[in-house]
CSV table of C-alpha atoms and ligand atoms in Angstrom, one decimal:
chain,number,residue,atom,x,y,z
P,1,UNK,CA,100.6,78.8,115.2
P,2,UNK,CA,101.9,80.6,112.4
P,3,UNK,CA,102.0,83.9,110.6
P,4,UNK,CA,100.9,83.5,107.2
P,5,UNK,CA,101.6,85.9,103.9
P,6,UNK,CA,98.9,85.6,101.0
P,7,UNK,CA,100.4,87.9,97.8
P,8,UNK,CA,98.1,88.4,95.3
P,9,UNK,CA,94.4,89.3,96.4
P,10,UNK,CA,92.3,88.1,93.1
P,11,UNK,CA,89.7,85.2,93.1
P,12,UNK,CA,92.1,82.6,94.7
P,13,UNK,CA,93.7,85.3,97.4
P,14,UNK,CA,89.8,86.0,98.7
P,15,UNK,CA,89.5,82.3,99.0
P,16,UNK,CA,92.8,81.7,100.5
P,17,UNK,CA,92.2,84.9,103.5
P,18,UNK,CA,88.7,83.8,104.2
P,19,UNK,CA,89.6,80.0,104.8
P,20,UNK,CA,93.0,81.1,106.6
P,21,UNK,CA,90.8,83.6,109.0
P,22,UNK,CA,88.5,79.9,109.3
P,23,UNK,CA,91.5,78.0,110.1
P,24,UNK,CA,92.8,80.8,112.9
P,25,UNK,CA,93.9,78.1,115.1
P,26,UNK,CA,97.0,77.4,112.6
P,27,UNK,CA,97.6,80.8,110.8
P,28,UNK,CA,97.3,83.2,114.1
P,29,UNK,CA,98.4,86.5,111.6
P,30,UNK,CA,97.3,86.7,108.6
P,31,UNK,CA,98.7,89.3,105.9
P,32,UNK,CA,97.2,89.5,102.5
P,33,UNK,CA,99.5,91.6,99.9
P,34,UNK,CA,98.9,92.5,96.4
P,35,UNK,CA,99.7,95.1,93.8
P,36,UNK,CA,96.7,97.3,94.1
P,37,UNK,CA,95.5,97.6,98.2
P,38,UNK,CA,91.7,98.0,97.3
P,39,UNK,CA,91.7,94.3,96.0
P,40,UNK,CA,92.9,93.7,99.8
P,41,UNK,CA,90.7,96.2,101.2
P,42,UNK,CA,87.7,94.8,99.7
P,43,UNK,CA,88.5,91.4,100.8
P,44,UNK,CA,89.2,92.9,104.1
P,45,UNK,CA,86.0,94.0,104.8
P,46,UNK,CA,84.3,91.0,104.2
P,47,UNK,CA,86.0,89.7,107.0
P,48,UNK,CA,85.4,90.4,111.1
P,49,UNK,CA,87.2,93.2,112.0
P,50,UNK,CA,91.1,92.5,112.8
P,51,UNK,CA,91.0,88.9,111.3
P,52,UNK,CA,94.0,90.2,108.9
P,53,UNK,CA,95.8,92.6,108.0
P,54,UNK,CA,96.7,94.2,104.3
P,55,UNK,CA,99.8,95.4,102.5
P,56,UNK,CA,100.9,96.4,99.1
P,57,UNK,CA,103.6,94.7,97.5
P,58,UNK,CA,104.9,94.2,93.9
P,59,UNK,CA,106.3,90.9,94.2
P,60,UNK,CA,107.9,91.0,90.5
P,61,UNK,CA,110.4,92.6,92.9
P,62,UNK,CA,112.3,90.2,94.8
P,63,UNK,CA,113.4,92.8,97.4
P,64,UNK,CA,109.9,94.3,97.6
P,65,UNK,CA,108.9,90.8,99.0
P,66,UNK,CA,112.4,90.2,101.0
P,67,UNK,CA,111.3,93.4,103.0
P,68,UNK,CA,107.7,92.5,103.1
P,69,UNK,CA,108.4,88.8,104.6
P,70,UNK,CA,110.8,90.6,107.3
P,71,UNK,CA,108.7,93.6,108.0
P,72,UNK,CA,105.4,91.4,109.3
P,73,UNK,CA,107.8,88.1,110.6
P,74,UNK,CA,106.1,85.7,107.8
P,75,UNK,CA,106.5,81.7,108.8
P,76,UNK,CA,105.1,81.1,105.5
P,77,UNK,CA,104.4,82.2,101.9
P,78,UNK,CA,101.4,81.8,100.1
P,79,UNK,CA,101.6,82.6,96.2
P,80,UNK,CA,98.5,83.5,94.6
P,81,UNK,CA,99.4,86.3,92.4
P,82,UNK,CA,100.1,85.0,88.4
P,83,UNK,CA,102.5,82.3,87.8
P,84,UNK,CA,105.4,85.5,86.3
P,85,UNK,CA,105.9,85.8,89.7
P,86,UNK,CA,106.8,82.6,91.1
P,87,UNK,CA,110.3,83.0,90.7
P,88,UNK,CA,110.8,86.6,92.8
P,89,UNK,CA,108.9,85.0,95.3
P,90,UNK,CA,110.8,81.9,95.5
P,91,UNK,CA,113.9,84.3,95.4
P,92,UNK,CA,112.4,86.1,98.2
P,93,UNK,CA,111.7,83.0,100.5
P,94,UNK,CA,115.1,81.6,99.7
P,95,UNK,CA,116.7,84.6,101.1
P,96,UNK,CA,114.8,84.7,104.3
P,97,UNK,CA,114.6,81.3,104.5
P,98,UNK,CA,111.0,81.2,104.7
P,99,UNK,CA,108.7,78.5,103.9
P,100,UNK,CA,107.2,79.0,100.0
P,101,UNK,CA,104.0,78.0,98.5
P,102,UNK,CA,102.1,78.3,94.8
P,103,UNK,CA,99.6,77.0,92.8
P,104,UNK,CA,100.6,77.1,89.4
P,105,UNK,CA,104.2,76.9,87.8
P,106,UNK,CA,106.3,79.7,86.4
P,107,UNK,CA,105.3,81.4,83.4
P,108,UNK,CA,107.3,83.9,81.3
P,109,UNK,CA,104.9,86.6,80.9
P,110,UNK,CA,106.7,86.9,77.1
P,111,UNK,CA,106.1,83.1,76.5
P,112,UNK,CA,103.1,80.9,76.8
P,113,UNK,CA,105.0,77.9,78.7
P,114,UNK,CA,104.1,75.8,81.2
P,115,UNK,CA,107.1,74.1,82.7
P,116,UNK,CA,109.0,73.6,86.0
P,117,UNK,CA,112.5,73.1,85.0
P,118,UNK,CA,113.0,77.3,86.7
P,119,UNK,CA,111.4,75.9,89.7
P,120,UNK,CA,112.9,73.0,90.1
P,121,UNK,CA,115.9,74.4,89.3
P,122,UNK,CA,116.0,76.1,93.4
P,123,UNK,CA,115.7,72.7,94.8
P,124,UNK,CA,119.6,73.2,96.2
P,125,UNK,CA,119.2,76.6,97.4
P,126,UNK,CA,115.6,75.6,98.8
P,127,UNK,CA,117.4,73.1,100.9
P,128,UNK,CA,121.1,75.1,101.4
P,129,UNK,CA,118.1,77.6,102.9
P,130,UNK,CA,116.7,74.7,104.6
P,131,UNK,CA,113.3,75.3,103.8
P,132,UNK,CA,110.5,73.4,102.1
P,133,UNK,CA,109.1,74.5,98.4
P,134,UNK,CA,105.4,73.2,97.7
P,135,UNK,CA,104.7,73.3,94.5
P,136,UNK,CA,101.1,73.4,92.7
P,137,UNK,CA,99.1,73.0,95.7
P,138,UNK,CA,95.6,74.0,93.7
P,139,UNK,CA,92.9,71.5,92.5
P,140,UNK,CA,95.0,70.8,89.3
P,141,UNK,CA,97.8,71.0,89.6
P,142,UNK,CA,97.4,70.2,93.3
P,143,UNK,CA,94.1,67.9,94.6
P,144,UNK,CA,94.9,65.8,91.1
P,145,UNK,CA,98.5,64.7,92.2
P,146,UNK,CA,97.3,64.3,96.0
P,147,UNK,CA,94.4,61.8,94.4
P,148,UNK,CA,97.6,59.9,91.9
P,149,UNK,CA,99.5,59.7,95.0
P,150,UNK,CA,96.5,58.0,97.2
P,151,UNK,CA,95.8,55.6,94.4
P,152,UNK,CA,99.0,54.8,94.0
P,153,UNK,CA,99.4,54.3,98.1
P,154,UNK,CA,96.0,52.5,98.4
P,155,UNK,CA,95.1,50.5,95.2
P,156,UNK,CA,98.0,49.4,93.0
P,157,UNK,CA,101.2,48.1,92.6
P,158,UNK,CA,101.6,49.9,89.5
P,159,UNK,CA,99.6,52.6,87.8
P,160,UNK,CA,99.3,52.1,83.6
P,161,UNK,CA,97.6,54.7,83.2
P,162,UNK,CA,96.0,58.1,84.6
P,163,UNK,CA,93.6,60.2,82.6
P,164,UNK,CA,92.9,64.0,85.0
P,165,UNK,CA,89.3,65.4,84.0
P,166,UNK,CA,88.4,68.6,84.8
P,167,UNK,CA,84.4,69.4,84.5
P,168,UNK,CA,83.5,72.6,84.8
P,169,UNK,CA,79.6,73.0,84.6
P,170,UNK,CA,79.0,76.1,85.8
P,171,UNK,CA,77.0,79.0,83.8
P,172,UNK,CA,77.9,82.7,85.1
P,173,UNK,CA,75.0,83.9,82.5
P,174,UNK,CA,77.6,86.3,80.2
P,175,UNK,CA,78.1,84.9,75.9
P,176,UNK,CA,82.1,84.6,77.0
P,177,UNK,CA,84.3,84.6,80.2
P,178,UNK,CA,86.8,82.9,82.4
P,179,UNK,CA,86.7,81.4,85.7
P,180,UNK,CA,90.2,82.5,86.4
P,181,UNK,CA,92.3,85.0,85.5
P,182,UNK,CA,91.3,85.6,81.6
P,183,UNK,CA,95.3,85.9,80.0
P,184,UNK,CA,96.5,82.2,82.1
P,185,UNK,CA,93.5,80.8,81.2
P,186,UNK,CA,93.2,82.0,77.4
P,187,UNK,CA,97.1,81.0,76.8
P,188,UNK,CA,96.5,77.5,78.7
P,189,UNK,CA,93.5,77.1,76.5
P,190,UNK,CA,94.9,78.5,72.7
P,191,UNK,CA,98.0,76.3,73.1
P,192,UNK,CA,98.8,72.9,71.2
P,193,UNK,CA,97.7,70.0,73.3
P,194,UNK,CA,100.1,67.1,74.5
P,195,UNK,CA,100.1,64.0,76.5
P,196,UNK,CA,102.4,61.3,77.2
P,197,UNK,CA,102.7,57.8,76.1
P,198,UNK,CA,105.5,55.0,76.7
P,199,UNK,CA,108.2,57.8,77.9
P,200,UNK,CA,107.3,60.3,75.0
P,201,UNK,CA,105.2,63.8,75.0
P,202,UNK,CA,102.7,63.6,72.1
P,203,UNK,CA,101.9,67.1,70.4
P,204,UNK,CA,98.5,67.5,69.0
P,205,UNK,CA,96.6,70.5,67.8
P,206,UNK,CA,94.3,72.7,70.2
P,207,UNK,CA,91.6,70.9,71.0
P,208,UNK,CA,92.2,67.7,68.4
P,209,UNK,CA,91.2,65.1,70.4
P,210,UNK,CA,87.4,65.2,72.4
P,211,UNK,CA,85.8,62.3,74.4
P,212,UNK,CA,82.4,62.9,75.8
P,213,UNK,CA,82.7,61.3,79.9
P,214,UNK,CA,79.6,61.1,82.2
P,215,UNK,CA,80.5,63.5,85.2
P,216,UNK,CA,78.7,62.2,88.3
P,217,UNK,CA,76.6,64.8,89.7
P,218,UNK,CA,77.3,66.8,86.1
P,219,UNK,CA,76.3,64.6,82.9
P,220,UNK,CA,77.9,63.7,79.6
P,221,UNK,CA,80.2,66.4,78.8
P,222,UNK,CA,82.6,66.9,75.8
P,223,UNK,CA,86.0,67.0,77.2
P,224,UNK,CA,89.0,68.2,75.3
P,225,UNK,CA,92.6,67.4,75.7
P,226,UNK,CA,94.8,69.7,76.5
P,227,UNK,CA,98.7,70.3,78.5
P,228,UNK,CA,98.2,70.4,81.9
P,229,UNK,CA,101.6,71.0,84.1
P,230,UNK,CA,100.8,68.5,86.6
P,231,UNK,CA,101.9,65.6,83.8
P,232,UNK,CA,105.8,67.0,84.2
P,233,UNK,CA,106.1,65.7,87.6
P,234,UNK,CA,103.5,62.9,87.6
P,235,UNK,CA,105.7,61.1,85.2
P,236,UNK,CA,108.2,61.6,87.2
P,237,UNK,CA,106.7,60.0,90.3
P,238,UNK,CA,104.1,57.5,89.1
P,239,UNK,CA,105.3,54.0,89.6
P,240,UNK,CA,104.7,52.0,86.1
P,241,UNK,CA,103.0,54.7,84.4
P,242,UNK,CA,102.7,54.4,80.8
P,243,UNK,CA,100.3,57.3,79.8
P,244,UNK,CA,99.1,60.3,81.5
P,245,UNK,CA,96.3,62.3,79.8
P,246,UNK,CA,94.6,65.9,80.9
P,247,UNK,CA,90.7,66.4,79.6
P,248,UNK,CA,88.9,69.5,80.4
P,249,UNK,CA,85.3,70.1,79.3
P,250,UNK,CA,84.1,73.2,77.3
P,251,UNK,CA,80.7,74.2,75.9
P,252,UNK,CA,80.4,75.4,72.3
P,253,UNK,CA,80.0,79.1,73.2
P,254,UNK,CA,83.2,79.3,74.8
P,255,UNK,CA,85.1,77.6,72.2
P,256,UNK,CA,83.2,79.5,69.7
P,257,UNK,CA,84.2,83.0,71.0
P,258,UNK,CA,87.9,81.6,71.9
P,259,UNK,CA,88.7,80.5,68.2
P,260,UNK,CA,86.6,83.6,66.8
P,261,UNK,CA,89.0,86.2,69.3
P,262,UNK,CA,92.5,83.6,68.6
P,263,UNK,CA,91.7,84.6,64.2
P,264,UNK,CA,91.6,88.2,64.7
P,265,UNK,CA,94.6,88.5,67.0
P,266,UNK,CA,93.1,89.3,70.5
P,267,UNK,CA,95.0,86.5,72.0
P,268,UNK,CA,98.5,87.5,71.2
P,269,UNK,CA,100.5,88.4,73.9
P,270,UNK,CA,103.2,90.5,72.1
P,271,UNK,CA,103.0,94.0,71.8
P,272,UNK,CA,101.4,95.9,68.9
P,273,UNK,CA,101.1,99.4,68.0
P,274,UNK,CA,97.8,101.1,68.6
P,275,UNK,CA,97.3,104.6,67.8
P,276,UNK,CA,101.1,105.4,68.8
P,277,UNK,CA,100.6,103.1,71.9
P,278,UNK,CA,102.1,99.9,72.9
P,279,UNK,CA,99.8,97.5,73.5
P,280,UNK,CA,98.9,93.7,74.1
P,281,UNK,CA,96.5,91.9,72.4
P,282,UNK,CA,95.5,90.0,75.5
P,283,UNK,CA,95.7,92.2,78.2
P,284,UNK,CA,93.8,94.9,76.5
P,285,UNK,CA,90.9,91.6,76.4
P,286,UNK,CA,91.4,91.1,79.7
P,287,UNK,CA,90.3,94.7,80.0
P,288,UNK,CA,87.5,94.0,78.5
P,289,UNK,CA,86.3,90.7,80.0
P,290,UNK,CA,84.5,90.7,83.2
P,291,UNK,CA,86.7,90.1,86.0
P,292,UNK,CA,86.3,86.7,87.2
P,293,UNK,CA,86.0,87.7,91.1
P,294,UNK,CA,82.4,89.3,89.8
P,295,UNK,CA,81.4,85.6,88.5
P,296,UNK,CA,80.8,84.5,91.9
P,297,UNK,CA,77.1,85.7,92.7
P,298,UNK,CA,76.0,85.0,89.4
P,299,UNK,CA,77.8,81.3,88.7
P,300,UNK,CA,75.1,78.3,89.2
P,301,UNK,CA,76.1,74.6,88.7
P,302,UNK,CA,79.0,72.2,89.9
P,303,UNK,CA,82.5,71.5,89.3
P,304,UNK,CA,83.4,68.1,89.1
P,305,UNK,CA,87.2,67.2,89.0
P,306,UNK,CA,89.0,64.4,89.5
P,307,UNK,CA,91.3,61.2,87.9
P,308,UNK,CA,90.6,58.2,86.4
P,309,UNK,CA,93.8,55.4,87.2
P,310,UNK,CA,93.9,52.0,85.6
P,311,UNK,CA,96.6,49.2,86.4
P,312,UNK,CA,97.7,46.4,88.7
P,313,UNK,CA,96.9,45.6,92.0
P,314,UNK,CA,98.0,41.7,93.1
P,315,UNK,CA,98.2,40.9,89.7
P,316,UNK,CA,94.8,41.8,88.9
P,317,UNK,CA,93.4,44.5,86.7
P,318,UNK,CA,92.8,47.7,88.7
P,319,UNK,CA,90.5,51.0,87.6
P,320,UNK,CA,89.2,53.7,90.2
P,321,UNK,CA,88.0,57.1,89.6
P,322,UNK,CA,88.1,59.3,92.0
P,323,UNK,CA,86.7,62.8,92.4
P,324,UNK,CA,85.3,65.8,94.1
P,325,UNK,CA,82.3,67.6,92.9
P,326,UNK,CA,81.6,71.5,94.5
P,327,UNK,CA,78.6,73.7,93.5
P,328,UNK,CA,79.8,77.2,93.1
P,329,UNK,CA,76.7,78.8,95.1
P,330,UNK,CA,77.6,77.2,98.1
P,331,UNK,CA,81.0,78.3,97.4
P,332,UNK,CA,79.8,81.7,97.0
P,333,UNK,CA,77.4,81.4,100.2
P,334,UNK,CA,80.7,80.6,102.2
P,335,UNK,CA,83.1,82.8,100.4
P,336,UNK,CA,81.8,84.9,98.6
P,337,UNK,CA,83.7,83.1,95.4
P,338,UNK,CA,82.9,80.9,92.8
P,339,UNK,CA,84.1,77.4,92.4
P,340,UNK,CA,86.9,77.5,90.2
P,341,UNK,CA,88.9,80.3,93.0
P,342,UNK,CA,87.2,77.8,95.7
P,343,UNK,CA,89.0,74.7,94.7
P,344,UNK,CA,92.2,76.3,93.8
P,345,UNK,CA,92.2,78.2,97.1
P,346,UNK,CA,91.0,75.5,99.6
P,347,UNK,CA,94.0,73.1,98.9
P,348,UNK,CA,96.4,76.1,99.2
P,349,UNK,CA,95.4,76.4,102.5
P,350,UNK,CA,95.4,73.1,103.2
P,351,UNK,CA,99.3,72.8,102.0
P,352,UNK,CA,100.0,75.5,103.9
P,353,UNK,CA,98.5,73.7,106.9
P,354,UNK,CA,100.2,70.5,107.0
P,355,UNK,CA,103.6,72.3,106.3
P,356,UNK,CA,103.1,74.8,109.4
P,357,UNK,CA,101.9,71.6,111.2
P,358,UNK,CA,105.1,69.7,110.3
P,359,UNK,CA,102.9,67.1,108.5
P,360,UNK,CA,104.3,67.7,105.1
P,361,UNK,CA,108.0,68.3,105.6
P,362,UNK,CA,110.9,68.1,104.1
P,363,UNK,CA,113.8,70.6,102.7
P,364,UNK,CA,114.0,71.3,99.0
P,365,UNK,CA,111.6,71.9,96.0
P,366,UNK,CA,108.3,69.4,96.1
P,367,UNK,CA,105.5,68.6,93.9
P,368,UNK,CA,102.4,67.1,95.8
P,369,UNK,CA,102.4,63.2,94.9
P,370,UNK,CA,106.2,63.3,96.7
P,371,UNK,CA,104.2,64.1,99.9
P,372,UNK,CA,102.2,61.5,102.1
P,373,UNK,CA,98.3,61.7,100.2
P,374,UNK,CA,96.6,60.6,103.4
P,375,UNK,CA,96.4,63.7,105.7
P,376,UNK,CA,95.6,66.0,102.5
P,377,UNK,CA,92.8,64.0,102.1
P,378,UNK,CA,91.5,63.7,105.4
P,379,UNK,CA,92.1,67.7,105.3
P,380,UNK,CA,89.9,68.1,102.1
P,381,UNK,CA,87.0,66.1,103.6
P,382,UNK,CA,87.0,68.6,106.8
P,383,UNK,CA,88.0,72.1,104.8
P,384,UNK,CA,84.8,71.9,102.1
P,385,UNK,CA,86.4,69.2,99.3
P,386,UNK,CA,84.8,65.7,100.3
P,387,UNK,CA,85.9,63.6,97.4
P,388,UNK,CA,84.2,60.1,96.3
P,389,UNK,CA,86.2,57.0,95.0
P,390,UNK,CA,84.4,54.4,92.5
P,391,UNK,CA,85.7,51.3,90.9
P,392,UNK,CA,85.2,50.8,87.4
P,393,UNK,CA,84.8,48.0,85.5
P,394,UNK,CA,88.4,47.7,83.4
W,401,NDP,P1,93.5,87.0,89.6
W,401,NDP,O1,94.0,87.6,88.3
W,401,NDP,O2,92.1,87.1,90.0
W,401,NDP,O3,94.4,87.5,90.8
W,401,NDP,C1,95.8,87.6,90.8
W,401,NDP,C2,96.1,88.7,91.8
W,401,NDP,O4,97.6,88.8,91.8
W,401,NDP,C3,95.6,90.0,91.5
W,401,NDP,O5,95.0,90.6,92.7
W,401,NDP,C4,96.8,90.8,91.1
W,401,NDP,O6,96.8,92.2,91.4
W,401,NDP,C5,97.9,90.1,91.9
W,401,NDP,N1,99.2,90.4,91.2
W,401,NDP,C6,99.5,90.3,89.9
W,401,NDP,N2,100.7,90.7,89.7
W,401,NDP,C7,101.2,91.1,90.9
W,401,NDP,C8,102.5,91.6,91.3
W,401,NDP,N3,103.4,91.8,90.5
W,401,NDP,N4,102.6,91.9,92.6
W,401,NDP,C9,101.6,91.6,93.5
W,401,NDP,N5,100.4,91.2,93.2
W,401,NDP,C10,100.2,90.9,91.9
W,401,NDP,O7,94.0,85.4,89.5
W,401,NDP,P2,93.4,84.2,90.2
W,401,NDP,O8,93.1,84.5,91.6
W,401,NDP,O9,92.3,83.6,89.4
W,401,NDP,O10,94.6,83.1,90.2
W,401,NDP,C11,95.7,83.2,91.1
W,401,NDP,C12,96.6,82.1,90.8
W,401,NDP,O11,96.0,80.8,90.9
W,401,NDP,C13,97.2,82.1,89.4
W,401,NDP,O12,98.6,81.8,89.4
W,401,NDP,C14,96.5,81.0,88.7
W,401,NDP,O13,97.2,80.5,87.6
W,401,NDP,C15,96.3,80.0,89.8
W,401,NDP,N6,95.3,79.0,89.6
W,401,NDP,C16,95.6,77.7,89.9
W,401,NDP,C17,94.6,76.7,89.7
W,401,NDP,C18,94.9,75.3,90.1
W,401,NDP,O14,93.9,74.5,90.2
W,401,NDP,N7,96.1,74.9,90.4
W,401,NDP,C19,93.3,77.0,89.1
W,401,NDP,C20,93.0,78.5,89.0
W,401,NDP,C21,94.0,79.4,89.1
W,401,NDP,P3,95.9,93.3,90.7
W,401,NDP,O15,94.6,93.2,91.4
W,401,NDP,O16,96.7,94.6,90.9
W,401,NDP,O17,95.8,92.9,89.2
C-alpha cells in the first residue's frame, strides 16, 4: 500500500488518477497536483467522492515539491507535468528520498532537445538517496523498450535491428490539432530526424525519409521518421544491435498545416515582440489550439504501436513484430480520455506499481529495457494494453 503523488493534471494526469483510484489496492492515497487546481478539480469530480485528494504545486520549484512530498507523506512520485520539469522534480525526490517516476525526458523549455544525459546525470545521488529513478515509463518511450526488452529475453540471442512504429489513426474531426500537449508535440515533430546505424546517429531532414507499413487493425499508413528519445538508451542496452529506427504516421492535413504554421514562424519558441509584449510563437499557438484533454469525446479510431526486431535466435534468422492496438472511444468510455493520454498514462501506472510492489527495484537512475519485461507485460494485458506478437517472414 502506498501513497502516491501525480504532478501535473492534463491529458496524462486524468489517465494516471483514474487508473490509480482503479488500482486502490496498491496506491491507498492518491494526490493529484498541478499548477492550476481546477485542472485537478475537474478531474476530481469525475471520480467517487474521496477517491483522491488535490493540491497546487509549481513543480519548476524544487522546494515547492520538497514541501509538497513531505506535507501529504508521498511513497512515490508520478511526473506528468511537461518534460522542463523533470529535473526539480528529480531534485525534489532526491532530497526526500522518495521514489521518482516520468514519462518523457528533460527538455530545456529554451531548447528543443530530447536527451537524457541531465537525467542520467543523478544516477549517484539517486542511489547515495537510495532510491529508484524510472525513466520514460509511457507507451514510447516506455511500452516500446518493455517490448525490446521481452524480445530480447524471449526470442533472440542478438537483436540486428529494431524499427518502433507509432500509428496513430484517430480523427478528433478539427482541420489541425495534437493529441498531446501541442508545444512537445510541435517541437518533437518540426525537428531534424535521426536514427542510428553501426554505432553512429544519422541526421536527416524533417520528415525525409517515409515508408508506408500495414498497421494491423489500422491499414497502410505513411510513416515518417523521426528522433524518438527512447533510441539513447536502447542502444545502450540492446545486445548486438546495429540499427534502431523510430516511424510515426501522419496524414496530409496535419503535415500540411505543421509546415504551413513552421514558414510563418508560429513554431518558434523564442520570444518576439508583439505590440510592446513579449511573446512566444508557440505558446501563443498553443493558445489557440484546442486543448487536447477536449479531443477525447470527439476522437474515433485506433492507435496501433509497437516494434518490429529482426536478428538471431540459435543461429537462425529471427523477425517478430509486436504490438498493442487501443481504440480511443473505449478509452474515452473508461476514462474519459483519448488514446494517445491512455497509453501514456496506463504504463505510468503500471511502473509505478511494480516499483511500490518491489517488482521493479533497484537504486539509481533506470530506463525500462534495464528492468525485468515480463511482469510489465503481464501488467499491460490486465490494466487495458493487451499486446499481440507475430512472426514475420525475414
Ligand atoms: P498537458 O499539457 O495536457 O498536461 C500537463 C500538465 O502539467 C498541465 O495540467 C499543466 O498545468 C501541468 N504543469 C505544467 N507546468 C507545471 C508546473 N510548473 N507545475 C505544476 N504543473 C505543471 O500534457 P499531457 O498530459 O499531454 O502530457 C504529460 C506528459 O506526458 C508530458 O511530459 C508529455 O511529454 C508526456 N507524454 C509522454 C508520452 C509517452 O508515450 N511517453 C506520450 C504523450 C505524452 P496547467 O494546466 O496549469 O497548464
Amino acid at each position: 500500500m502506498a501513497t502516491v503523488l501525480i504532478i501535473g493534471a492534463g491529458g496524462v494526469g486524468r489517465v494516471v488518477a483514474h487508473k490509480c483510484v482503479m488500482n486502490n489496492t496498491t496506491f491507498d492515497r492518491i494526490i493529484l497536483a498541478s499548477r492550476t487546481l481546477k485542472r485537478c478539480e475537474e478531474i476530481q469530480s469525475e471520480l467517487p467522492d474521496g477517491a483522491i485528494e488535490i493540491a497546487t504545486v509549481d513543480a519548476d520549484n524544487t522546494a515547492e515539491v520538497i514541501d509538497l512530498i513531505e506535507r501529504v507523506g508521498a511513497n512515490i512520485v508520478i511526473n506528468v507535468a511537461l518534460p522542463y520539469q523533470d529535473l526539480t522534480i528529480m531534485d525534489a525526490c532526491i532530497a526526500t528520498k522518495t521514489p521518482y517516476l516520468d514519462t518523457a525526458n528533460y527538455e530545456h523549455p529554451d531548447e528543443a532537445m530530447f536527451e537524457y544525459k541531465e537525467q542520467w546525470a543523478r544516477d549517484e545521488a539517486f542511489k547515495d538517496a537510495g532510491i529508484m529513478g524510472l525513466l520514460g515509463s509511457g507507451f514510447d518511450p516506455g511500452a516500446t523498450n518493455v517490448f525490446c526488452a521481452y524480445a530480447q529475453k524471449h526470442f533472440f540471442d542478438e537483436i540486428h535491428t529494431i524499427d518502433i512504429l507509432d500509428c496513430n489513426a484517430g480523427d478528433h474531426g478539427y482541420a489541425f490539432a495534437t493529441n498531446f500537449n501541442p508545444e512537445i508535440n510541435l517541437r518533437e515533430v518540426s525537428a531534424k530526424g535521426r536514427y542510428w546505424e553501426n554505432g553512429e546517429w544519422i541526421e536527416t531532414e524533417p520528415m525525409e525519409i517515409m515508408q508506408v507499413w500495414d498497421y494491423p487493425e489500422v491499414g497502410p499508413k505513411d510513416s515518417y521518421l523521426l528522433y524518438h528519445e527512447e533510441m539513447e538508451s536502447l542502444v545502450k542496452h540492446i545486445k548486438g544491435l546495429k540499427r534502431i529506427r523510430f516511424f510515426m504516421t501522419f496524414g496530409q492535413s496535419y503535415l500540411t498545416h505543421m509546415k504551413c504554421l513552421e514558414n510563418v514562424g508560429m513554431l518558434g519558441i523564442k520570444e518576439v515582440e508583439h505590440k510592446g509584449m513579449k511573446i512566444v510563437p508557440m505558446e501563443f499557438l498553443k493558445t489557440l489550439l484546442p486543448d487536447p484533454a477536449s479531443l477525447g469525446p470527439r476522437t474515433k479510431g485506433k492507435t496501433n504501436i509497437g516494434i518490429v526486431a529482426e536478428g538471431l535466435k540459435d543461429g537462425q534468422k529471427q523477425k517478430i513484430y509486436i504490438y498493442q492496438v487501443k481504440d480511443h472511444e473505449a478509452c474515452y468510455a473508461e476514462v474519459k480520455s483519448q488514446g494517445v493520454s491512455y497509453t501514456t498514462g496506463v504504463p505510468a501506472v503500471i511502473g509505478a506499481k511494480l516499483m511500490v510492489e518491489g517488482k521493479w527495484s533497484g537504486t539509481g537512475v533506470f530506463n525500462m529495457e534495464q528492468m525485468d519485461p515480463d511482469f510489465f507485460m503481464e501488467e499491460m494485458n490486465a490494466q487495458g494494453l493487451p499486446w499481440n506478437i507475430v512472426e514475420l517472414e525475414c
